[in-house]
XYZ file of C-alpha atoms in Angstrom:
482
model
C -29.413 -43.511 -7.319
C -25.836 -43.064 -6.313
C -24.521 -39.679 -5.315
C -22.361 -37.851 -7.768
C -20.799 -35.489 -5.355
C -19.026 -36.474 -1.970
C -18.252 -33.597 0.518
C -17.406 -35.999 3.423
C -13.686 -36.080 3.668
C -13.906 -39.516 5.405
C -15.721 -40.947 2.683
C -14.141 -43.483 0.171
C -15.697 -42.002 -3.242
C -13.547 -40.907 -6.093
C -12.796 -37.320 -4.965
C -9.933 -35.501 -4.028
C -9.427 -32.062 -2.476
C -10.974 -29.500 -4.699
C -12.414 -32.359 -7.309
C -15.048 -34.210 -5.264
C -17.011 -35.936 -7.985
C -17.321 -39.539 -7.018
C -17.006 -42.485 -9.455
C -20.712 -42.402 -10.343
C -20.357 -39.117 -11.944
C -20.297 -39.223 -15.926
C -18.708 -36.391 -17.865
C -19.707 -35.947 -21.397
C -17.201 -36.847 -24.234
C -16.095 -33.910 -26.143
C -16.826 -33.751 -29.993
C -14.491 -35.675 -32.155
C -12.072 -33.332 -33.998
C -11.385 -33.323 -37.682
C -8.800 -31.378 -39.670
C -7.291 -28.159 -38.580
C -5.786 -27.343 -35.376
C -8.094 -25.707 -32.537
C -7.928 -21.852 -32.813
C -5.998 -20.140 -30.148
C -7.385 -16.658 -30.275
C -10.492 -17.341 -28.594
C -8.550 -18.346 -25.499
C -8.126 -14.892 -24.456
C -11.779 -14.654 -23.328
C -11.579 -17.968 -21.265
C -14.351 -20.567 -21.204
C -16.736 -18.106 -23.213
C -14.333 -18.181 -26.248
C -13.215 -21.965 -25.751
C -16.824 -23.298 -25.666
C -18.211 -20.950 -28.243
C -15.316 -21.091 -30.919
C -12.822 -23.849 -30.312
C -15.130 -26.845 -31.538
C -16.973 -27.293 -34.566
C -20.246 -26.654 -32.752
C -20.779 -24.614 -29.783
C -20.435 -26.212 -26.345
C -21.982 -23.293 -24.491
C -25.363 -25.114 -24.110
C -23.475 -27.807 -22.314
C -22.062 -25.452 -19.738
C -25.391 -23.829 -19.353
C -27.242 -27.228 -18.681
C -24.530 -28.704 -16.670
C -21.420 -26.750 -16.159
C -19.882 -29.536 -14.017
C -17.979 -31.094 -16.837
C -15.635 -27.836 -16.779
C -14.396 -28.958 -13.298
C -12.578 -31.911 -15.271
C -11.859 -30.028 -18.371
C -10.082 -27.262 -16.296
C -7.089 -29.491 -15.933
C -5.927 -29.918 -19.364
C -7.121 -26.403 -20.538
C -5.261 -24.616 -17.719
C -2.159 -26.326 -19.109
C -3.056 -25.234 -22.637
C -3.672 -21.752 -21.566
C -0.583 -21.105 -19.672
C 1.922 -22.641 -22.244
C 0.206 -20.619 -25.053
C 0.113 -17.261 -22.831
C 3.902 -17.923 -22.008
C 4.859 -18.927 -25.483
C 6.478 -21.804 -24.092
C 6.470 -23.531 -27.597
C 9.203 -21.133 -28.858
C 11.624 -22.954 -26.623
C 10.562 -26.522 -27.877
C 13.071 -27.837 -30.541
C 11.193 -28.713 -33.696
C 9.979 -32.476 -34.005
C 10.680 -33.237 -30.307
C 8.181 -34.775 -28.094
C 7.110 -32.641 -25.255
C 7.055 -33.963 -21.717
C 4.491 -32.734 -19.113
C 5.145 -33.793 -15.511
C 1.898 -33.639 -13.583
C 3.313 -33.258 -9.954
C 1.367 -34.374 -6.800
C -1.029 -36.089 -9.133
C -3.676 -38.503 -7.581
C -5.729 -41.383 -9.040
C -8.998 -39.453 -7.943
C -8.315 -36.222 -9.891
C -5.799 -35.967 -12.662
C -5.734 -39.827 -13.490
C -9.392 -40.050 -13.290
C -9.801 -37.436 -15.835
C -7.369 -39.338 -17.877
C -9.025 -42.733 -17.521
C -12.658 -41.752 -17.991
C -12.745 -38.733 -20.289
C -11.062 -37.642 -23.563
C -10.277 -34.311 -22.163
C -6.556 -34.803 -21.937
C -6.515 -34.995 -25.799
C -7.180 -31.475 -25.955
C -3.528 -30.680 -25.559
C -2.627 -31.993 -28.938
C -5.669 -30.149 -30.501
C -3.878 -26.729 -29.689
C -0.487 -28.317 -30.582
C -1.262 -30.363 -33.713
C 2.466 -30.715 -34.780
C 3.630 -32.022 -31.312
C 3.577 -35.316 -29.435
C 3.245 -35.229 -25.627
C 4.121 -37.709 -22.924
C 2.107 -37.027 -19.818
C 3.808 -38.199 -16.474
C 1.456 -38.380 -13.550
C 3.889 -38.217 -10.576
C 2.991 -38.550 -6.961
C 2.566 -41.055 -3.873
C -1.001 -41.494 -4.574
C -1.041 -42.447 -8.248
C -2.051 -45.637 -9.884
C 0.623 -47.287 -11.924
C -2.236 -49.091 -14.119
C -3.315 -45.572 -15.616
C -1.311 -45.266 -18.753
C -1.383 -45.568 -22.525
C -2.455 -43.327 -25.278
C -5.727 -41.513 -26.182
C -7.673 -42.410 -29.150
C -7.034 -39.805 -32.198
C -4.403 -37.808 -30.234
C -0.776 -37.619 -29.924
C -0.874 -37.682 -25.943
C 0.431 -40.628 -24.018
C 0.101 -41.182 -20.357
C 2.792 -42.791 -17.847
C 2.629 -42.997 -14.137
C 5.270 -42.808 -11.444
C 4.572 -43.412 -7.850
C 6.998 -41.532 -5.883
C 8.234 -37.965 -5.413
C 9.002 -35.580 -7.987
C 12.477 -35.307 -6.823
C 12.912 -38.982 -6.984
C 11.693 -38.853 -10.640
C 14.006 -36.085 -11.575
C 17.063 -38.130 -10.028
C 15.937 -41.221 -11.912
C 14.783 -39.884 -15.311
C 16.735 -38.011 -18.222
C 14.799 -34.875 -18.180
C 15.189 -32.314 -21.125
C 14.883 -28.940 -19.792
C 14.102 -27.438 -23.297
C 11.080 -29.803 -23.959
C 9.594 -30.511 -20.371
C 6.951 -28.652 -18.518
C 6.000 -29.147 -14.838
C 2.430 -28.379 -13.715
C 0.861 -28.930 -10.347
C -2.750 -28.695 -9.666
C -4.337 -27.638 -6.379
C -1.279 -28.843 -4.470
C -2.215 -26.978 -1.178
C 1.243 -26.494 0.159
C 0.482 -22.815 0.852
C -2.701 -23.663 2.935
C -0.577 -23.007 6.253
C -2.074 -19.493 6.045
C -5.401 -20.895 6.966
C -4.465 -24.128 8.924
C -1.410 -22.892 10.843
C 0.150 -26.276 10.076
C 3.162 -26.740 8.065
C 3.008 -30.534 7.578
C 2.132 -30.656 3.877
C 4.648 -27.800 3.176
C 7.302 -29.795 4.770
C 6.313 -32.881 2.461
C 6.559 -30.611 -0.564
C 9.578 -28.621 0.188
C 12.280 -31.024 -1.133
C 10.527 -31.458 -4.337
C 10.041 -27.755 -4.619
C 13.732 -27.077 -4.103
C 14.358 -29.780 -6.880
C 11.893 -28.122 -9.246
C 13.639 -24.871 -8.839
C 16.968 -26.268 -9.130
C 15.963 -28.104 -12.474
C 15.256 -24.929 -14.387
C 12.121 -26.427 -15.574
C 9.191 -24.160 -16.500
C 6.669 -24.890 -13.546
C 3.050 -23.950 -13.762
C 0.902 -24.253 -10.459
C -2.827 -23.805 -10.150
C -4.468 -22.953 -6.711
C -7.816 -23.431 -5.315
C -8.237 -20.119 -3.668
C -6.215 -17.003 -3.178
C -6.718 -16.093 0.627
C -4.641 -19.145 1.616
C -3.339 -21.360 -0.944
C -2.139 -18.621 -3.564
C -0.971 -16.496 -0.871
C 0.842 -19.167 0.884
C 2.384 -20.628 -2.131
C 3.624 -17.307 -3.299
C 5.300 -16.509 -0.039
C 7.220 -19.775 -0.018
C 8.325 -19.274 -3.668
C 9.578 -15.612 -2.956
C 10.805 -15.741 0.739
C 12.077 -19.512 0.945
C 12.844 -20.900 -2.497
C 13.892 -17.654 -4.350
C 12.075 -18.756 -7.326
C 12.002 -16.778 -10.548
C 8.434 -15.815 -11.144
C 7.723 -16.342 -15.046
C 4.208 -15.387 -14.468
C 3.059 -13.686 -11.203
C -0.201 -15.072 -9.656
C -3.478 -14.126 -11.405
C -7.009 -15.429 -11.692
C -7.408 -18.424 -14.162
C -9.902 -17.956 -17.045
C -10.034 -21.661 -17.182
C -10.938 -22.334 -13.506
C -13.344 -25.243 -12.467
C -17.156 -24.327 -12.193
C -17.980 -25.833 -8.897
C -17.189 -23.857 -5.605
C -16.876 -25.846 -2.257
C -17.559 -24.141 0.960
C -16.575 -25.337 4.587
C -19.376 -26.034 6.971
C -20.246 -22.850 9.001
C -17.825 -20.772 6.989
C -19.643 -20.454 3.575
C -18.982 -16.805 3.101
C -15.224 -16.900 4.028
C -13.718 -20.310 3.493
C -14.149 -21.527 -0.188
C -12.250 -23.447 -2.814
C -12.534 -23.918 -6.668
C -10.085 -26.187 -8.390
C -7.459 -24.267 -10.423
C -8.864 -20.686 -9.594
C -5.584 -18.967 -9.814
C -2.513 -19.700 -11.802
C 1.323 -18.710 -11.531
C 4.602 -19.958 -12.959
C 8.141 -20.036 -12.122
C 11.498 -21.060 -13.863
C 14.589 -21.627 -11.980
C 15.547 -19.339 -9.086
C 17.969 -16.904 -7.472
C 20.177 -18.535 -4.843
C 20.904 -15.079 -3.307
C 17.027 -15.155 -2.267
C 16.913 -19.013 -1.467
C 16.810 -19.923 2.243
C 18.359 -23.066 3.739
C 16.064 -24.895 6.281
C 16.582 -27.630 8.624
C 13.860 -30.312 8.139
C 11.015 -29.510 10.783
C 12.380 -26.282 11.813
C 8.842 -24.761 12.056
C 10.175 -21.642 13.997
C 12.571 -20.658 11.018
C 10.263 -21.443 8.537
C 7.261 -19.329 10.165
C 9.680 -16.404 10.521
C 10.641 -16.566 6.872
C 6.918 -16.725 5.812
C 5.549 -14.115 8.291
C 8.361 -11.634 7.507
C 7.296 -8.044 6.692
C 7.073 -7.088 2.913
C 10.548 -6.076 1.538
C 11.651 -4.223 -1.484
C 11.926 -7.384 -3.694
C 11.163 -6.380 -7.187
C 10.250 -9.116 -9.716
C 8.973 -8.596 -13.377
C 7.198 -11.566 -15.167
C 7.465 -12.570 -18.680
C 4.188 -10.493 -19.548
C 5.468 -7.390 -17.958
C 3.764 -7.342 -14.606
C 5.866 -6.401 -11.647
C 5.725 -7.485 -7.968
C 6.828 -4.734 -5.675
C 6.138 -4.338 -1.746
C 3.620 -6.890 -1.657
C 1.644 -5.736 -4.639
C 1.247 -6.931 -8.228
C 1.214 -4.250 -10.637
C 0.261 -4.071 -14.319
C 2.583 -2.556 -16.714
C 0.700 0.730 -16.582
C 0.581 0.762 -12.895
C 4.243 0.176 -12.597
C 4.788 2.980 -15.044
C 2.944 5.231 -12.510
C 4.594 3.909 -9.477
C 6.730 6.763 -8.068
C 8.664 4.351 -5.826
C 9.554 2.126 -8.776
C 10.669 5.283 -10.653
C 13.063 6.002 -7.899
C 14.290 2.492 -7.537
C 16.715 1.173 -10.226
C 14.547 -1.644 -11.742
C 16.319 -5.033 -12.079
C 16.153 -6.805 -15.322
C 13.648 -9.799 -15.918
C 14.659 -12.655 -13.574
C 17.336 -14.812 -15.137
C 16.653 -18.583 -15.755
C 18.997 -21.072 -14.149
C 19.339 -24.388 -15.779
C 20.821 -27.387 -14.303
C 21.500 -31.025 -14.485
C 18.396 -32.374 -12.993
C 19.899 -35.873 -12.467
C 22.202 -34.537 -9.649
C 21.490 -33.971 -6.029
C 20.430 -30.434 -5.177
C 23.476 -29.963 -3.214
C 25.535 -31.179 -5.797
C 23.921 -28.740 -8.393
C 24.732 -25.956 -6.051
C 28.465 -27.133 -5.452
C 28.978 -27.440 -9.174
C 27.623 -24.058 -10.100
C 31.047 -22.923 -10.940
C 31.941 -25.987 -13.236
C 32.684 -24.661 -16.482
C 30.426 -27.408 -18.482
C 27.544 -26.448 -16.184
C 28.000 -22.879 -16.807
C 27.952 -23.345 -20.458
C 24.853 -25.286 -20.324
C 23.251 -22.777 -18.163
C 24.429 -19.967 -20.664
C 23.007 -21.881 -23.776
C 19.600 -22.320 -22.220
C 19.455 -18.726 -20.862
C 20.259 -17.374 -24.350
C 17.535 -19.422 -25.869
C 15.043 -18.014 -23.393
C 16.247 -14.470 -23.570
C 15.792 -14.233 -27.488
C 12.099 -14.783 -27.055
C 9.758 -11.814 -28.199
C 7.783 -10.399 -25.389
C 4.442 -12.311 -25.136
C 1.532 -9.983 -24.741
C -0.907 -11.377 -22.057
C -3.966 -13.245 -23.549
C -6.050 -12.213 -20.698
C -9.013 -9.919 -20.091
C -8.189 -6.449 -18.927
C -9.379 -6.749 -15.296
C -6.675 -4.731 -13.791
C -7.754 -0.986 -13.549
C -5.055 1.594 -14.129
C -4.248 3.949 -11.211
C -4.201 7.815 -11.565
C -0.958 9.078 -12.885
C 1.460 9.886 -10.295
C 0.243 7.788 -7.578
C 1.433 4.466 -6.266
C -2.047 3.223 -5.330
C -2.931 -0.292 -6.699
C -6.311 -2.087 -7.104
C -6.415 -4.849 -4.686
C -7.848 -8.083 -5.659
C -11.329 -8.916 -4.179
C -14.344 -11.379 -4.136
C -17.938 -10.486 -3.564
C -20.312 -13.245 -2.505
C -23.888 -12.725 -2.162
C -26.713 -15.014 -0.930
C -29.394 -16.129 -3.362
C -32.124 -13.939 -1.658
C -29.903 -10.674 -1.786
C -30.138 -10.624 2.014
C -26.473 -10.826 2.972
C -23.080 -10.656 1.121
C -19.545 -10.603 2.024
C -16.744 -8.629 0.350
C -13.146 -10.022 0.958
C -10.442 -7.711 -0.136
C -6.910 -9.176 -0.260
C -4.120 -6.614 1.028
C -0.762 -8.284 1.082
C 0.926 -4.779 1.564
C -1.378 -3.870 4.663
C -0.132 -4.748 7.997
C -2.704 -2.653 10.101
C -5.890 -0.612 9.574
C -4.819 2.587 11.165
C -4.501 4.208 7.883
C -7.471 2.589 6.124
C -10.383 4.543 4.872
C -13.698 2.746 4.364
C -16.860 4.539 3.044
C -19.938 2.603 2.197
C -23.068 4.194 0.612
C -26.225 2.203 -0.138
C -24.797 0.773 -3.225
C -21.157 1.794 -3.619
C -18.320 1.013 -1.384
C -14.757 2.771 -1.362
C -11.589 1.499 0.245
C -8.598 3.427 0.418
C -5.254 3.167 1.945
C -3.307 6.206 0.894
C -0.446 5.512 -1.213
C -0.893 1.813 -1.312
C -4.535 0.744 -2.407
C -7.700 2.228 -3.741
C -10.901 0.429 -4.579
C -14.329 1.255 -5.657
C -16.902 -1.435 -5.941
C -20.518 -1.089 -7.236
C -22.708 -3.178 -4.912
C -25.296 -5.463 -6.610
C -28.209 -4.382 -4.172
C -28.733 -1.606 -1.546
C -27.127 -2.253 1.902
C -27.855 -1.099 5.449
C -24.664 0.857 6.541
C -25.674 0.381 10.276
C -25.071 -3.405 9.966
C -21.738 -3.410 8.357
C -19.086 -5.412 10.071
C -15.431 -5.103 8.634
C -12.856 -7.633 10.035
C -9.152 -7.426 9.271
C -6.897 -10.554 9.733
C -3.323 -9.462 10.152
C -1.964 -12.938 9.702
C -3.849 -13.582 6.325
C -3.622 -9.903 5.259
C -7.218 -9.600 4.235
C -10.273 -7.663 4.944
C -13.734 -9.158 5.276
C -16.693 -7.070 5.152
C -20.020 -8.357 6.028
C -23.032 -6.592 4.409
C -26.773 -6.910 4.741
C -29.807 -5.457 3.127
C -32.069 -3.056 4.926
C -34.695 -5.832 5.230
C -32.434 -8.610 6.572
């Protein structure tokens, strides 16, 4: 029997990065849809709502018996979820075909899902009055993967090359085009200490920002990929954050762990999502190709007072992502004059990036920019269709609840709690209190977290380790009998 999962990076099976299923893996076909559009409301509860209520019969038993098919379905459903969350359709002119640019695509992941499943057709199920052209773009795509899917209005195309070259050679309409990048990995320098992949992505990222296109990115983990990508967008590219990073309710099901680092190094396809559109040139940095020293200085800079507000009302300030409620209670934000939601810069994507910057004062370009900005700014605020996972902080405090992961062994002998603290540069003000079943973590004025532990732990064996570079605290816990 042929193996369905390949973890060896040197193998030649059909797997890619966080999508490691070989060509021998067979994913079940989704039930044929008839009649009305798939309901949108169940998406608020993620996979539970989608599997239970978005098909004629519940698919929850499928997920119970073999959740691996969610690894493939995560790709189109992440796109559906994010475009619904951001009300992207409000900017799409009636009757126009919508173009989806899947950047950094590979034949082993995104294209394989297209070729061997009917999962990409789910896009049209949630947008029954639209047709979609999906472009798989990247140096590793196959030009033979193209065409339509049966019973849907989704058509695939392939372009072998960079995103920048695609934008330069195609007539792209800002109003009807969405960019999405899955598990691109350009933020992984946080863990690897290498910038090779980021340098290969930077020209395309500059072009995406300059294009003014809505661009969605999904990350395989937060401690490296998401944190690194967010730093690139905010400290180098000057991107406007349409949606600040958040866990994705339509992430893949399979966790991958590095050998010897099971409790600290992990990945899961599409675990976290964020979105950008356009950029702020006053925050954008110019880099000489290969200047690692300058790049590292920008990415490692101390957290500043940059204040961003996304389209669902969340705030980014001093290294923290705050909910509406937390922002309302933050004294520092009350004292600081809040800037309006980032303006979205539209541009002619068929021009060179430098030409776009030089032509910013041209009257026709300014008129085009104004027209598109007005179209976006008249949108009604979109309430977040996400579970209320962020706890509100006590009135009058500035303390936020940090993101964390708790991973336990199957025998309840050991577990690791990882707390992500982008605003923390040292541990001198940190307070950590662990009872047998509750852990409390406090940094006065910055963070406050209380976690109910799933089983009793031995305080004497607790080993906290803080990484200043990654800005995370890893706490190793063990049971009294371990």
